[in-house]
XYZ file of C-alpha atoms in Angstrom:
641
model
C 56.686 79.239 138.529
C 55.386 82.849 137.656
C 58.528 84.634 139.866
C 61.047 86.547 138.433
C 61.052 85.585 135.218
C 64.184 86.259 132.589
C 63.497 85.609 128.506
C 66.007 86.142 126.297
C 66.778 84.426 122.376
C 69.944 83.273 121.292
C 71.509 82.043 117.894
C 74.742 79.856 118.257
C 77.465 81.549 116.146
C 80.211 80.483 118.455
C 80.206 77.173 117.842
C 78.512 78.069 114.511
C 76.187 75.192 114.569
C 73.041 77.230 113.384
C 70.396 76.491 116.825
C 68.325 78.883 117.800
C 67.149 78.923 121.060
C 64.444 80.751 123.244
C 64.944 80.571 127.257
C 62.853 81.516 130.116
C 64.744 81.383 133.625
C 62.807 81.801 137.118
C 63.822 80.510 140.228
C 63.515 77.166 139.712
C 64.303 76.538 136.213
C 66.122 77.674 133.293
C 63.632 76.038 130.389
C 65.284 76.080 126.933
C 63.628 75.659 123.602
C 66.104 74.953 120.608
C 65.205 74.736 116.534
C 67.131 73.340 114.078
C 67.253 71.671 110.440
C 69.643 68.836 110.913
C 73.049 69.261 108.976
C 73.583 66.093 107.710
C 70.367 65.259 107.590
C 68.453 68.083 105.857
C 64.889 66.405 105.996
C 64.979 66.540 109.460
C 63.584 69.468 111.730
C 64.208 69.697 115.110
C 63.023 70.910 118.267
C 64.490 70.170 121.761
C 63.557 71.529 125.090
C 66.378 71.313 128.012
C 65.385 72.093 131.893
C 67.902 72.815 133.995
C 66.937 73.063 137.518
C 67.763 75.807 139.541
C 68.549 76.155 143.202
C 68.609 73.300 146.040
C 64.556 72.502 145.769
C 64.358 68.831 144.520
C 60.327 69.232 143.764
C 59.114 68.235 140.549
C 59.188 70.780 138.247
C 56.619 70.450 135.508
C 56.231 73.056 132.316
C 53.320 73.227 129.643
C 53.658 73.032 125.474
C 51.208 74.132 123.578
C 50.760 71.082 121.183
C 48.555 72.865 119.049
C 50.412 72.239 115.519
C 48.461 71.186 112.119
C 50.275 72.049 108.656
C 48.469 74.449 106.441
C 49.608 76.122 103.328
C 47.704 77.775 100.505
C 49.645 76.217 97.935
C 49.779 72.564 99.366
C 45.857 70.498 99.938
C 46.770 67.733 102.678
C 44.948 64.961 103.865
C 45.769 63.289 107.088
C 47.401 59.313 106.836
C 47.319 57.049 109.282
C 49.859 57.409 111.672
C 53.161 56.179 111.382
C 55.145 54.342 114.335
C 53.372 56.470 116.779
C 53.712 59.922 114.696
C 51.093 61.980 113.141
C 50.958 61.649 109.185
C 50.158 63.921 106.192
C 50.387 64.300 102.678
C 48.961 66.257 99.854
C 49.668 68.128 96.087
C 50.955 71.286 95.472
C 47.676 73.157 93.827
C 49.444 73.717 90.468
C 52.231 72.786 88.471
C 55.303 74.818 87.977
C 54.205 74.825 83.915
C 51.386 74.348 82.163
C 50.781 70.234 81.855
C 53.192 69.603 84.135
C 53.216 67.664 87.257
C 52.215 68.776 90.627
C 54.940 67.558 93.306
C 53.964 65.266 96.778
C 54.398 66.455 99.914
C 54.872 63.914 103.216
C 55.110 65.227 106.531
C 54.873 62.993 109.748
C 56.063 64.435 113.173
C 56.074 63.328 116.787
C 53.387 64.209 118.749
C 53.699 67.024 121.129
C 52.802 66.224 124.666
C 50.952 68.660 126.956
C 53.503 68.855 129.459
C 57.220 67.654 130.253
C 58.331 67.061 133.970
C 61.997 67.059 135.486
C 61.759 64.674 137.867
C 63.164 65.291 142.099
C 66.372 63.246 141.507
C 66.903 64.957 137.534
C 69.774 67.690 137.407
C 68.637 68.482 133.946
C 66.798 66.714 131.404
C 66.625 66.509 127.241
C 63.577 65.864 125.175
C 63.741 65.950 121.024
C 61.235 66.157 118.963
C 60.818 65.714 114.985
C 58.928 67.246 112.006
C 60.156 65.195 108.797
C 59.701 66.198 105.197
C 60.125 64.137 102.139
C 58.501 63.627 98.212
C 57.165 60.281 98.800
C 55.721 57.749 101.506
C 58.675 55.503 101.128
C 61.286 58.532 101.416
C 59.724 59.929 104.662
C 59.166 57.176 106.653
C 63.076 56.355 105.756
C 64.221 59.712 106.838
C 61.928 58.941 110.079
C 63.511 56.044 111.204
C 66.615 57.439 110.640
C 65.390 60.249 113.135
C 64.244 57.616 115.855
C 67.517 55.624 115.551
C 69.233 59.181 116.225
C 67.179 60.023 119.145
C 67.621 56.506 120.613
C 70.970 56.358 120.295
C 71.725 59.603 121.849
C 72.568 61.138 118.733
C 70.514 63.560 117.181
C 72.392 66.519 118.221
C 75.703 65.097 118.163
C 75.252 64.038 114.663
C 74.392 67.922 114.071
C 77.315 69.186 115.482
C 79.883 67.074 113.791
C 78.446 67.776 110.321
C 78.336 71.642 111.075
C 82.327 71.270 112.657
C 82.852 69.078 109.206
C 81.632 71.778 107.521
C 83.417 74.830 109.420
C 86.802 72.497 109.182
C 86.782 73.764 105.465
C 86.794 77.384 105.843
C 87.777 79.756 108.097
C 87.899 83.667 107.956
C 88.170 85.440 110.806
C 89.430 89.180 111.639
C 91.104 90.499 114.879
C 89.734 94.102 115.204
C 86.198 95.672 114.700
C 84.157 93.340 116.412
C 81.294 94.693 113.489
C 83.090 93.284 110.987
C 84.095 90.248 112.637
C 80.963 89.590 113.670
C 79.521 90.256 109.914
C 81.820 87.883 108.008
C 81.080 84.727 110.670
C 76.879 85.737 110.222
C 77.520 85.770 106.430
C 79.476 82.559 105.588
C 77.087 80.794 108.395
C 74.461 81.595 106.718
C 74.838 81.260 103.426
C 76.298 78.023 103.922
C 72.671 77.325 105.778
C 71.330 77.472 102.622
C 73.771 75.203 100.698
C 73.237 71.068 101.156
C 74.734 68.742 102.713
C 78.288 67.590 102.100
C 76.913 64.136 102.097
C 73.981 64.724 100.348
C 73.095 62.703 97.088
C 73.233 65.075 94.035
C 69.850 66.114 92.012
C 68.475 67.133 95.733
C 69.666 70.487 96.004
C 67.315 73.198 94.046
C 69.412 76.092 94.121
C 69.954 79.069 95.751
C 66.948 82.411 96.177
C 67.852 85.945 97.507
C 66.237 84.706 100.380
C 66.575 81.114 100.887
C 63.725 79.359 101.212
C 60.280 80.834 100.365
C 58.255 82.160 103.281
C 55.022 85.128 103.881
C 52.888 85.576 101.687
C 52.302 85.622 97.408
C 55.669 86.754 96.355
C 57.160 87.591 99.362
C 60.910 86.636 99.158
C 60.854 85.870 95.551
C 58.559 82.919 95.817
C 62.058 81.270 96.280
C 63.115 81.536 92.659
C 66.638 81.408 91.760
C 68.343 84.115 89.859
C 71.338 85.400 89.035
C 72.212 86.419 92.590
C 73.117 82.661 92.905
C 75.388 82.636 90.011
C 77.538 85.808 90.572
C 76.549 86.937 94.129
C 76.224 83.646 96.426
C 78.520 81.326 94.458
C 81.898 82.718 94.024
C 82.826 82.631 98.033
C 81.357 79.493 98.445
C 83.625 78.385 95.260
C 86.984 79.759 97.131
C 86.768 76.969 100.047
C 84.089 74.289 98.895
C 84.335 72.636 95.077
C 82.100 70.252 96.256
C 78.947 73.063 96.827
C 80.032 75.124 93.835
C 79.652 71.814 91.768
C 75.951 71.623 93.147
C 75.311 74.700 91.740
C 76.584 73.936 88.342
C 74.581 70.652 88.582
C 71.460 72.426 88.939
C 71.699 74.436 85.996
C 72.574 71.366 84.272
C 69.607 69.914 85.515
C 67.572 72.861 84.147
C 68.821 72.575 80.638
C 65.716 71.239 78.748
C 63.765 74.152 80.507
C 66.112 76.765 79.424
C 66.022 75.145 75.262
C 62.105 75.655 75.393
C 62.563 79.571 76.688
C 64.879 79.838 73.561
C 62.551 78.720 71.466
C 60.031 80.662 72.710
C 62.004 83.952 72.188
C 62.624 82.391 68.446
C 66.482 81.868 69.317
C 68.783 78.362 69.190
C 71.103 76.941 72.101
C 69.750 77.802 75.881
C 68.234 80.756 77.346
C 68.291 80.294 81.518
C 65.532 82.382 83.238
C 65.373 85.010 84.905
C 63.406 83.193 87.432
C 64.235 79.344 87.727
C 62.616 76.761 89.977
C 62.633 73.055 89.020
C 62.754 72.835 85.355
C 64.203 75.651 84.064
C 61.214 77.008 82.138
C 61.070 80.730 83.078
C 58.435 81.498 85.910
C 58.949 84.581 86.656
C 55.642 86.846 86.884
C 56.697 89.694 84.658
C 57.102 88.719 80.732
C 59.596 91.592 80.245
C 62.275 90.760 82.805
C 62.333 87.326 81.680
C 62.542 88.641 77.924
C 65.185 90.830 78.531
C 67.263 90.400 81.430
C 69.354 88.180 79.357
C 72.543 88.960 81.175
C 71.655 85.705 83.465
C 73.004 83.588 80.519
C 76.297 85.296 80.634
C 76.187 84.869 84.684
C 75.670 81.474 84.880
C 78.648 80.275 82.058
C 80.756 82.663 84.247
C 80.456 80.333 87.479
C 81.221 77.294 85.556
C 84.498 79.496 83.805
C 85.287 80.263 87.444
C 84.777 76.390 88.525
C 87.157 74.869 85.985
C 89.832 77.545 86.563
C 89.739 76.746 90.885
C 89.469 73.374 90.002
C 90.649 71.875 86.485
C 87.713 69.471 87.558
C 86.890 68.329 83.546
C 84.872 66.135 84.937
C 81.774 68.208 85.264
C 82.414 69.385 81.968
C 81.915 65.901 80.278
C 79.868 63.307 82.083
C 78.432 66.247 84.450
C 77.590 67.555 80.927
C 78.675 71.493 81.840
C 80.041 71.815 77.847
C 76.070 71.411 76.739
C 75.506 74.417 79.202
C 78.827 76.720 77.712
C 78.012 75.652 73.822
C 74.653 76.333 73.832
C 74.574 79.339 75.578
C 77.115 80.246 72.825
C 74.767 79.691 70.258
C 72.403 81.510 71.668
C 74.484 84.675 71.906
C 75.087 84.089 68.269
C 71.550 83.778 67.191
C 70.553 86.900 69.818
C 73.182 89.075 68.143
C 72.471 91.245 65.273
C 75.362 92.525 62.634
C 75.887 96.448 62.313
C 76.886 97.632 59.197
C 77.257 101.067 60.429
C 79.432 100.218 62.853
C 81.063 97.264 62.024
C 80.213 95.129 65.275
C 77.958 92.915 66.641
C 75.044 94.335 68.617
C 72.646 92.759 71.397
C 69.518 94.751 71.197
C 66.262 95.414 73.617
C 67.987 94.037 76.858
C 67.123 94.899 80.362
C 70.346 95.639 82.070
C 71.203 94.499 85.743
C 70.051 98.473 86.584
C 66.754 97.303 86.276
C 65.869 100.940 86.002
C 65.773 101.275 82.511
C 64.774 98.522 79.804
C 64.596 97.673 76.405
C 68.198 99.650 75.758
C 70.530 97.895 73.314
C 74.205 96.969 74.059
C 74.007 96.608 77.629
C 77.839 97.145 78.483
C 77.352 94.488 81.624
C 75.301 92.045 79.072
C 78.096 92.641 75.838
C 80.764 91.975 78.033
C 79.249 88.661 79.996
C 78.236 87.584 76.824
C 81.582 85.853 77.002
C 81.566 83.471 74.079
C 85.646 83.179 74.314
C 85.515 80.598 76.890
C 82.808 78.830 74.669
C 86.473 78.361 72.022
C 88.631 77.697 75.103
C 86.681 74.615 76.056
C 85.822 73.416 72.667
C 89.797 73.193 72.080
C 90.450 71.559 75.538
C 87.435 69.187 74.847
C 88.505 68.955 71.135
C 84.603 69.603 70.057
C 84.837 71.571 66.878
C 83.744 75.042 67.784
C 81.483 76.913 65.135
C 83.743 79.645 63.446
C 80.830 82.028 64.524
C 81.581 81.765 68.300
C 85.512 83.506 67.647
C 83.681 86.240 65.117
C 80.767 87.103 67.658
C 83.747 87.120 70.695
C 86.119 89.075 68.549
C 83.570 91.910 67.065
C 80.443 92.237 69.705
C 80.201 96.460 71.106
C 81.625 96.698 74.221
C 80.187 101.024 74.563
C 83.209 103.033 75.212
C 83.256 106.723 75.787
C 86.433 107.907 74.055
C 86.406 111.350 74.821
C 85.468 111.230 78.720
C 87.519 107.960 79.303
C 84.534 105.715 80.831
C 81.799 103.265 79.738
C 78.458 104.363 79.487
C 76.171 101.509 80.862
C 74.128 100.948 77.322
C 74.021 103.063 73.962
C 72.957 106.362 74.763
C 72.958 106.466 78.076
C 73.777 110.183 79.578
C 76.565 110.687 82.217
C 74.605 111.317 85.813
C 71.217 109.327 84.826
C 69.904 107.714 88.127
C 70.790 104.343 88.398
C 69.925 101.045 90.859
C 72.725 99.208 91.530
C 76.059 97.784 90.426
C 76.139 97.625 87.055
C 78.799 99.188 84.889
C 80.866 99.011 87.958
C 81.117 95.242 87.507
C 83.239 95.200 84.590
C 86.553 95.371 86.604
C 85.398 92.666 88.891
C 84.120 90.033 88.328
C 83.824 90.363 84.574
C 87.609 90.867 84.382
C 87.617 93.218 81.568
C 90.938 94.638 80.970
C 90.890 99.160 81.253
C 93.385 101.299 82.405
C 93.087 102.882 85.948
C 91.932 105.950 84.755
C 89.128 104.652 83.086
C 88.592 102.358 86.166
C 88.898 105.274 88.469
C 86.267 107.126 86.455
C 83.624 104.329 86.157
C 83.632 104.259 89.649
C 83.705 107.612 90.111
C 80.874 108.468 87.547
C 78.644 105.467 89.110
C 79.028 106.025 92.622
C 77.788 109.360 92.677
C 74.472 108.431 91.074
C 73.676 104.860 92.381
C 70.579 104.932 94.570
C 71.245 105.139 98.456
C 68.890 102.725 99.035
C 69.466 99.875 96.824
C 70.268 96.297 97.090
C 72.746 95.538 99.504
C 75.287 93.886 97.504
C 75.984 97.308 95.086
C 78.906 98.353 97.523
C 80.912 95.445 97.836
C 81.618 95.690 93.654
C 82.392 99.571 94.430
C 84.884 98.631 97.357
C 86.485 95.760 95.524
C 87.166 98.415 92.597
C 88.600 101.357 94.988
C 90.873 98.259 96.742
C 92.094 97.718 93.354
C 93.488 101.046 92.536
C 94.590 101.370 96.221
C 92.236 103.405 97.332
C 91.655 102.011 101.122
C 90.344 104.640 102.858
C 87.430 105.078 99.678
C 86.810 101.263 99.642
C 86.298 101.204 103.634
C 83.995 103.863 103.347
C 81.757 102.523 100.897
C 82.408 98.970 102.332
C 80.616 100.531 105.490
C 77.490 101.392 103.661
C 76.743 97.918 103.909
C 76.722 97.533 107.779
C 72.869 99.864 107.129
C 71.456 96.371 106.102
C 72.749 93.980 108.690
C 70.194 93.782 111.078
C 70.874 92.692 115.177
C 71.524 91.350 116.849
C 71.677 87.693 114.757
C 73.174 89.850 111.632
C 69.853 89.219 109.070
C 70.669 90.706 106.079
C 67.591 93.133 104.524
C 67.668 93.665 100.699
C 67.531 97.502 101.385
C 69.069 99.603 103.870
C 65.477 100.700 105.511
C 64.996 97.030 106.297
C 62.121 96.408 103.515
C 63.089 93.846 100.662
C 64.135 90.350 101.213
C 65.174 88.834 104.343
C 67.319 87.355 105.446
C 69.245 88.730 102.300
C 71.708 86.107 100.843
C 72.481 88.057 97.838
C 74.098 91.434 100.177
C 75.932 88.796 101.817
C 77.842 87.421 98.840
C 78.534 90.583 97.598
C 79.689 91.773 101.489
C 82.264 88.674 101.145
C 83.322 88.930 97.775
C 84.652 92.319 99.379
C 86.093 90.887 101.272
C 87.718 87.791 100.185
C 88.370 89.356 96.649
C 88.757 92.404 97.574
C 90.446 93.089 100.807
C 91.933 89.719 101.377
C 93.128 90.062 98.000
C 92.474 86.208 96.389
C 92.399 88.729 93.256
C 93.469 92.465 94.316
C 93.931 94.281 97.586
C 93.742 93.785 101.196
C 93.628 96.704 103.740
C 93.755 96.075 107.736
C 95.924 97.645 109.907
C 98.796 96.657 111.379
C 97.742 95.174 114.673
C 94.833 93.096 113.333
C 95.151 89.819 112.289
C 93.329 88.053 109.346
C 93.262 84.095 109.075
C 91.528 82.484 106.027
C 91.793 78.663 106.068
C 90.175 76.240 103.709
C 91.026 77.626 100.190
C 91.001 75.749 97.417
C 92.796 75.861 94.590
C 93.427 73.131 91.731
C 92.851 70.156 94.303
C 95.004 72.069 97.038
C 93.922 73.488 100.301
C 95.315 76.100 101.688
C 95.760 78.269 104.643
C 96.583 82.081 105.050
C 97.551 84.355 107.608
C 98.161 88.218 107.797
C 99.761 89.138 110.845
C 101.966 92.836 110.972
C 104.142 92.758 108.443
C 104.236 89.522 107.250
C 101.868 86.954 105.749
C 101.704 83.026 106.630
C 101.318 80.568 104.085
C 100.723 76.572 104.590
C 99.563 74.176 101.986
C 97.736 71.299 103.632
C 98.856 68.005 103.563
C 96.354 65.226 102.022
C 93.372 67.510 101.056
C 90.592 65.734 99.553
C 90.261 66.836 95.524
C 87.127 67.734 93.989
C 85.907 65.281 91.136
C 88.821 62.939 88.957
C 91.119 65.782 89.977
C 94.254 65.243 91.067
C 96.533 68.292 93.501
C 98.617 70.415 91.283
C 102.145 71.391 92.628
C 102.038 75.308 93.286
C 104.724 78.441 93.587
C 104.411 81.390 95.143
C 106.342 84.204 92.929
C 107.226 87.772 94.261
C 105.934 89.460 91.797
C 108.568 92.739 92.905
C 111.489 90.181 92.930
C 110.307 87.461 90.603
C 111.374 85.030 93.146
C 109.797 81.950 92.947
C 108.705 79.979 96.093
C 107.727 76.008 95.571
C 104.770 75.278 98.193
C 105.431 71.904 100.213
C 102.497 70.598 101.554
C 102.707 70.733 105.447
C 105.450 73.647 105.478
C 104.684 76.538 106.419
C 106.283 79.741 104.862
C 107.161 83.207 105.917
C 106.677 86.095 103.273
C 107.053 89.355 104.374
C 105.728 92.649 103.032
C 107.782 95.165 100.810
C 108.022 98.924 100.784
C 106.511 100.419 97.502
C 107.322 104.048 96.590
C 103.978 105.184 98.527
C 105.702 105.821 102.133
C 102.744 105.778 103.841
C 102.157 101.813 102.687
C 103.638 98.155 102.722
C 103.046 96.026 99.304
C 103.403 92.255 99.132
C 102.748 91.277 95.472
C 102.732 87.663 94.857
C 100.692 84.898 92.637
C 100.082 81.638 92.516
C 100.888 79.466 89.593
C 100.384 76.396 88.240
C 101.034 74.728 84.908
C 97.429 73.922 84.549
C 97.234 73.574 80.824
C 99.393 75.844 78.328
C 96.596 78.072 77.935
C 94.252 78.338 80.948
C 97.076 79.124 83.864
C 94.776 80.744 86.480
C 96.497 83.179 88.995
C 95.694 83.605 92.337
C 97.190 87.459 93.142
C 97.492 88.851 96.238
C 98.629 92.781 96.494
C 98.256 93.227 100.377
C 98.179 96.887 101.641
C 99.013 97.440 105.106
C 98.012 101.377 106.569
C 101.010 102.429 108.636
């Protein structure tokens, strides 16, 4: 049918089930080709087409595929197999191994055959047709994961199957805003689909390779990062995903455990003890990244990664992953490799880290990195040791107690690395990270003025994620109106209309960028929502965030005028030997203290704070998780009149 044709694409954020579908109406038929990588099954990639007839013509309608597909890859030499139950057959070697001597991985691909042409027959409404590309390691593991596919599509239940592990998935978390439909839009795109690129909630642990900028590798050499994993996982990706599923933030600490013979050779390569992580990571750990000198000396990853398992243990008091998941080898010997990196100054009294890289990749070999001194957090290293009874080297407390955090005395901030000059250029969030996530304690003035010194000298057209961290400080010294202003910077790098992410604001960089989506959440959630500071909306919007967890509770929240909507869910699933921990809300104007029922559902509303022009609601909460680790959730919610 060549009349009056209508195309048009479509992504399915509705029902948030990630399918992407290309349509072509005419007059006769609406023909509907849909893609996706099955949820619960991730080895699985789908096609379907759907014709829907159109009109009262009962004719055959027949359309035409073009069935041309073979594999080809520059990296990957296949050879075809026989074929398998009816499906075409492949597999080959990747061309090189990740390191030198090492082993170069299998690739098995089989698929169904495409057929020339699909009919909908004179007495067919509509009709279905599926089809299947399966990828795998082995022989045995592919032809598994295509039966499984075959079963599906017999029984009716490929897509079903899909759906139900994506609604699964979406019953765990929920944030959604009433209001700008920008911003509404944004946060569904951004959880979506950075939960795309997490597994499986069923799947079997060791699978999941970790996080890149931008998911999975694609173009050419070095386009997207070859797929590498950085620290964009660690401290951009990971902490939202942490907030509402233990489960996926545990994958990512199992990966780095999994890397953890790779990251003892790159110490010993550098001449240092414990564990160095890369800079770039793949499947062992060993550094790959292209560039000797980023790998050398953007040593702030180490720091990033012990912070997401800190962060894990304090949402979860899972010890679990800390013993037989073996996260204390990662904390200790990262310690020891902060102590061996560090070097004593007389002079000064303090420990120093010297010829760094910081995360402003603009300038290198600098010593005392303020972002790198301060992540260099070798305090939890003691924390753990004690809770684990594991006799902590007396050289962890010295290095934690005496290591240079730069400080400018006389103009009240903190100058990103010795000798750095007050309105040098500089690439992204760096010194403004201190605050949050880093946690270091400042007064406002001095956090007023590293944001103030930093913002006016970031580049315009850096990575995305450099404007969340400057919102999340501005919401933390009330400043809405400055935080909303920089938070809209951001909206430059969400491209329509399926909201890809670009790593810079004129669209060039990675895509689709997962790293300017954590930090657009972390904004958010940690930010505005307040799950640590502020939260700004006004009063007629509404903001629900379901699914967090906290110490083996789920929770739900809602923000509705002036009051805010609390319910602690009855028999939520707990991450690891972890057992719920009974919970309080406490006013933190009033010091009342609240016990949370499960399955009751309390009231709080806001309070007037000397600003007239504002509502406050302070509140935290507490649990007795351990005399010395008590983690606080705080929530200080501003409301604009």
């Amino acid at each position: 049918d060549t009349h009056t044709r209508v195309r048009w694409y479509s992504l399915d954020t509705h029902t948030r089930v990630r399918i992407f579908t290309h349509s072509l109406r005419t007059v006769s038929v609406i023909a509907s080709q849909s893609l996706y990588t099955h949820r619960h099954h991730p080895n699985l990639l789908v096609m379907e087409v759907l014709l829907i007839r159109q009109g009262t013509s009962r004719e055959p309608i027949t359309i035409k595929l073009d069935s041309r597909f073979t594999p080809q890859s520059d990296d990957i030499v296949f050879h075809s197999e026989p074929d398998y139950k009816g499906a075409s057959y492949i597999q080959g070697q990747t061309t090189t191994a990740e390191v030198s001597g090492g082993v170069c991985p299998s690739v098995h691909i089989i698929w169904t055959p495409i057929t020339p042409s699909l009919t909908l027959l004179p007495d067919q409404a509509q009709s279905r047709w599926g089809f299947v590309v399966v990828v795998a390691g082995s022989q045995d593991s592919v032809q598994a994961h295509y039966d499984t596919a075959l079963e599906l599509m017999a029984n009716g239940n490929l897509r079903p199957s899909h759906l139900r592990a994506w609604e699964e998935l979406w019953a765990g978390s929920t944030l959604e805003l009433t209001g700008p439909d920008d911003l509404s839009r944004a946060l569904i795109g951004c959880m979506f689909y950075l939960l795309s690129a997490f597994p499986s909630l069923h799947e079997a642990p060791g699978h999941f390779g970790g996080v890149s900028p931008g998911g999975l590798s694609n173009g050419g050499s070095g386009q997207d990062y070859w797929g590498h994993v950085f620290w964009d996982q660690d401290t951009w990706m990971y902490p939202s995903i942490g907030l509402f599923y233990p489960q996926l933030a545990r994958a990512v600490l199992e990966y780095r455990v999994r890397t953890v013979d790779g990251a003892k050779d790159n110490a010993e390569k550098q001449g240092y003890k414990g564990l160095k992580f890369p800079w770039e990571s793949a499947v062992s750990g060993r550094e790959v990244c292209p560039e000797d000198i980023y790998g050398q000396q953007e040593i702030h990853i180490n720091g990033d990664v012990t912070l997401a398992f800190q962060h894990y243990l304090y949402l979860t008091q899972d010890m679990s992953m800390f013993t037989e998941g073996r996260g204390s080898e990662v904390i200790w010997g990262v310690a020891d490799y902060w102590v061996s990196r560090v070097t004593w100054s007389a002079e000064e009294q303090n420990y120093h880290i010297l010829g760094v890289m910081p995360p402003d990749e603009y300038y290198y070999n600098v010593n005392n990195s303020v972002y790198t001194n301060t992540v260099a957090n070798l305090e939890f290293a003691v924390e753990l040791a004690a809770l684990l009874k594991y006799p902590a080297p007396r050289e962890w407390q010295q290095v934690a107690d005496k290591i240079k955090i730069p400080f400018d005395q006389k103009q009240k901030y903190h100058p990103e690395y010795d000798g750095y000059k007050k309105g040098q250029f500089v690439k992204q969030a760096d010194t403004v990270m201190l605050g949050y996530p880093l946690g270091l304690p400042m007064t406002p003035e001095v956090r007023r003025n590293d944001l103030e010194f930093y913002e006016a000298v970031t580049d315009p057209g850096g990575p995305a994620m450099t404007w969340g961290m400057f919102a999340v400080g501005w919401l933390e010294l009330g400043e809405v109106e400055k935080a909303g202003h920089l938070l809209q910077k951001c909206f430059k790098n969400i491209q329509g209309p399926f909201q890809v992410w670009s790593e810079s604001s004129d669209g060039s960089g990675a895509v689709n960028f997962l790293t300017g989506m954590g930090g657009f959440l972390q904004a958010v959630l940690f930010g505005y929502t307040g799950f640590r500071s502020v939260i700004s909306t006004t009063t007629h919007h509404l903001l629900c965030i379901r699914g967090v967890s906290y110490l083996g509770n789920k929770m739900d929240w809602l923000v509705r005028g002036q009051e805010v909507y609390i319910i602690l869910r009855e028999g939520a699933k707990h991450t690891g030997n972890t057992k719920p921990c009974a919970l309080q809300v406490v006013l933190k104007n009033s010091g009342t203290k609240i016990p949370l029922i499960p399955g009751k559902l309390y009231s709080i509303p806001f309070y007037f704070t000397t600003n007239s022009q504002m509502l406050k609601l302070s509140i935290q909460i507490l649990s007795g998780y351990y005399s010395k680790v008590i983690i606080k959730y705080c929530l200080d919610i501003i409301v604009k009149l």
